[in-house]
Amino acid sequence: MSPTDHVSAVLAGAAARQDQLLPALHAIQDQLGFVPPDALPAIAAAFNLSRAEVHGVITFYHYFRTTPPARHVVQICRAESCQSMGGDALLAHAEAALGCKLHAHSADGQFALAPVFCLGQCAVSPAIMVNDAVHARVTPGRFDTLIAKAREAA
Ligand code: FES
């Protein structure tokens, strides 16, 4: 089923009431991983809204993505304990290694780099999370190893 078909199926099953816009956007993102920008006209028409109104809703809620998600999410703890234990240097290394800043995707689109505020590993800072796994006492070298393993697992 193509992304357009997924969107069409969600819209066909939704009541044409404006209060059903958010559930429909959630359903689309649940199925596709993001809300395709080219689906905006169909979504707007289904709920009798303007494209600008739908765009406004999508961009208001940070939860919604308009680009496909990265295959791996790397979260770097930015809270106090981790910062005091080399978190800034680790972040700088991560940005250089992935070739992107926080809140962005690596150049190859494989990794999303995001901040997180405390992973409950303060005693063994600095901590990061790669997908669903938490890692403590992360050095730049260990970071590179974790990224390489994630690439291999993909
Ligand atoms: S401050 Fe980083 S894990 Fe708690």
Coordinates of C-alpha atoms and ligand atoms in Angstrom, one line a residue:
M1 CA 0.0 0.0 0.0
S2 CA 1.5 3.4 -1.0
P3 CA 1.6 6.3 1.4
T4 CA -1.2 8.0 -0.6
D5 CA -3.3 4.9 -0.1
H6 CA -2.6 4.9 3.6
V7 CA -3.7 8.5 3.9
S8 CA -6.8 7.9 1.7
A9 CA -7.8 4.9 3.9
V10 CA -7.4 6.9 7.1
L11 CA -9.4 9.8 5.7
A12 CA -12.1 7.5 4.4
G13 CA -12.6 6.1 7.8
A14 CA -12.7 9.4 9.6
A15 CA -15.8 11.4 10.3
A16 CA -15.7 14.6 8.4
R17 CA -15.7 16.7 11.5
Q18 CA -12.9 19.1 12.4
D19 CA -12.5 17.6 15.8
Q20 CA -11.4 14.4 14.1
L21 CA -8.3 16.1 12.5
L22 CA -5.9 15.2 15.3
P23 CA -7.0 11.6 15.5
A24 CA -6.5 11.3 11.7
L25 CA -3.1 12.9 11.8
H26 CA -2.1 10.4 14.6
A27 CA -3.4 7.5 12.5
I28 CA -1.4 8.7 9.5
Q29 CA 1.8 9.1 11.5
D30 CA 1.2 5.7 13.2
Q31 CA 1.0 4.0 9.8
L32 CA 3.7 5.9 7.9
G33 CA 6.0 7.3 10.6
F34 CA 5.3 10.8 9.4
V35 CA 2.6 13.0 7.8
P36 CA 3.6 13.5 4.2
P37 CA 3.5 17.1 3.1
D38 CA 1.9 16.2 -0.2
A39 CA -1.1 14.7 1.7
L40 CA -2.0 18.2 3.0
P41 CA -4.5 19.1 0.3
A42 CA -6.4 15.8 0.8
I43 CA -6.4 16.1 4.6
A44 CA -7.6 19.7 4.4
A45 CA -10.4 18.8 2.0
A46 CA -11.5 15.9 4.2
F47 CA -12.0 18.1 7.1
N48 CA -13.2 21.2 5.3
L49 CA -10.2 23.2 6.4
S50 CA -7.6 25.3 4.6
R51 CA -4.2 23.9 3.9
A52 CA -2.8 26.6 6.1
E53 CA -5.0 25.4 9.0
V54 CA -3.8 21.8 8.7
H55 CA -0.2 23.0 8.3
G56 CA -0.7 25.1 11.4
V57 CA -1.9 22.1 13.4
I58 CA 0.9 19.9 12.2
T59 CA 3.6 22.4 13.0
F60 CA 2.1 23.4 16.4
Y61 CA 2.4 19.9 17.8
H62 CA 6.1 18.9 17.9
Y63 CA 5.0 15.3 17.9
F64 CA 4.1 15.3 14.3
R65 CA 6.9 14.8 11.7
T66 CA 6.7 15.8 8.1
T67 CA 9.8 13.8 7.1
P68 CA 10.4 10.0 7.5
P69 CA 11.9 9.1 10.8
A70 CA 15.5 8.2 11.1
R71 CA 16.2 4.5 11.5
H72 CA 18.0 5.1 14.8
V73 CA 17.4 7.7 17.5
V74 CA 20.4 8.8 19.6
Q75 CA 19.4 10.8 22.7
I76 CA 22.2 12.5 24.6
C77 CA 21.5 13.5 28.2
R78 CA 21.8 17.3 28.7
A79 CA 20.9 17.4 32.4
E80 CA 23.3 18.6 35.1
S81 CA 25.0 15.5 36.2
C82 CA 25.9 14.5 32.6
Q83 CA 27.0 18.0 31.8
S84 CA 29.3 18.0 34.7
M85 CA 30.8 14.7 33.6
G86 CA 31.8 15.6 30.1
G87 CA 28.4 15.8 28.4
D88 CA 29.2 18.9 26.4
A89 CA 32.3 17.3 25.0
L90 CA 30.4 14.1 24.3
L91 CA 27.7 16.2 22.5
A92 CA 30.3 17.9 20.4
H93 CA 31.8 14.6 19.5
A94 CA 28.4 13.2 18.6
E95 CA 27.6 16.1 16.4
A96 CA 30.9 15.8 14.6
A97 CA 30.6 12.0 14.3
L98 CA 27.1 12.1 12.9
G99 CA 27.6 15.3 10.9
C100 CA 24.5 17.0 12.4
K101 CA 23.4 19.2 15.3
L102 CA 20.9 18.4 18.0
H103 CA 17.3 18.1 16.7
A104 CA 18.6 17.0 13.3
H105 CA 19.3 13.9 11.2
S106 CA 22.7 12.7 10.2
A107 CA 23.7 13.4 6.6
D108 CA 22.8 9.8 5.6
G109 CA 19.4 10.0 7.3
Q110 CA 20.2 7.0 9.5
F111 CA 20.4 8.8 12.9
A112 CA 18.4 11.4 14.6
L113 CA 20.2 13.3 17.4
A114 CA 18.1 14.5 20.2
P115 CA 18.5 15.8 23.7
V116 CA 17.0 14.1 26.7
F117 CA 16.9 15.4 30.3
C118 CA 18.1 12.7 32.7
L119 CA 18.0 9.0 31.9
G120 CA 18.3 8.0 35.6
Q121 CA 22.0 7.2 35.2
C122 CA 23.3 10.2 37.0
A123 CA 25.7 8.2 39.1
V124 CA 27.3 6.8 36.0
S125 CA 27.3 9.9 33.7
P126 CA 27.4 10.8 31.0
A127 CA 24.6 8.8 29.6
I128 CA 23.0 8.3 26.2
M129 CA 20.2 6.3 24.7
V130 CA 20.5 4.6 21.4
N131 CA 17.0 3.5 20.3
D132 CA 15.7 1.7 23.3
A133 CA 19.0 1.0 25.1
V134 CA 20.5 3.2 27.8
H135 CA 24.3 3.4 28.0
A136 CA 26.3 5.0 30.8
R137 CA 29.8 6.2 31.2
V138 CA 29.9 7.0 27.5
T139 CA 33.2 8.2 26.2
P140 CA 33.7 9.4 22.6
G141 CA 35.3 6.1 21.7
R142 CA 32.4 4.2 23.2
F143 CA 30.0 6.4 21.4
D144 CA 31.6 5.5 18.1
T145 CA 31.4 1.8 18.9
L146 CA 27.7 2.1 19.8
I147 CA 27.0 4.0 16.5
A148 CA 28.9 1.4 14.5
K149 CA 26.9 -1.4 16.2
A150 CA 23.6 0.4 15.4
R151 CA 24.7 0.7 11.7
E152 CA 25.5 -3.0 11.6
A153 CA 22.2 -3.9 13.2
A154 CA 20.2 -1.9 10.7
Ligands
FES1 S1 21.7 13.8 34.4 FE1 22.2 12.5 32.8 S2 21.4 10.6 33.5 FE2 20.8 12.0 35.0

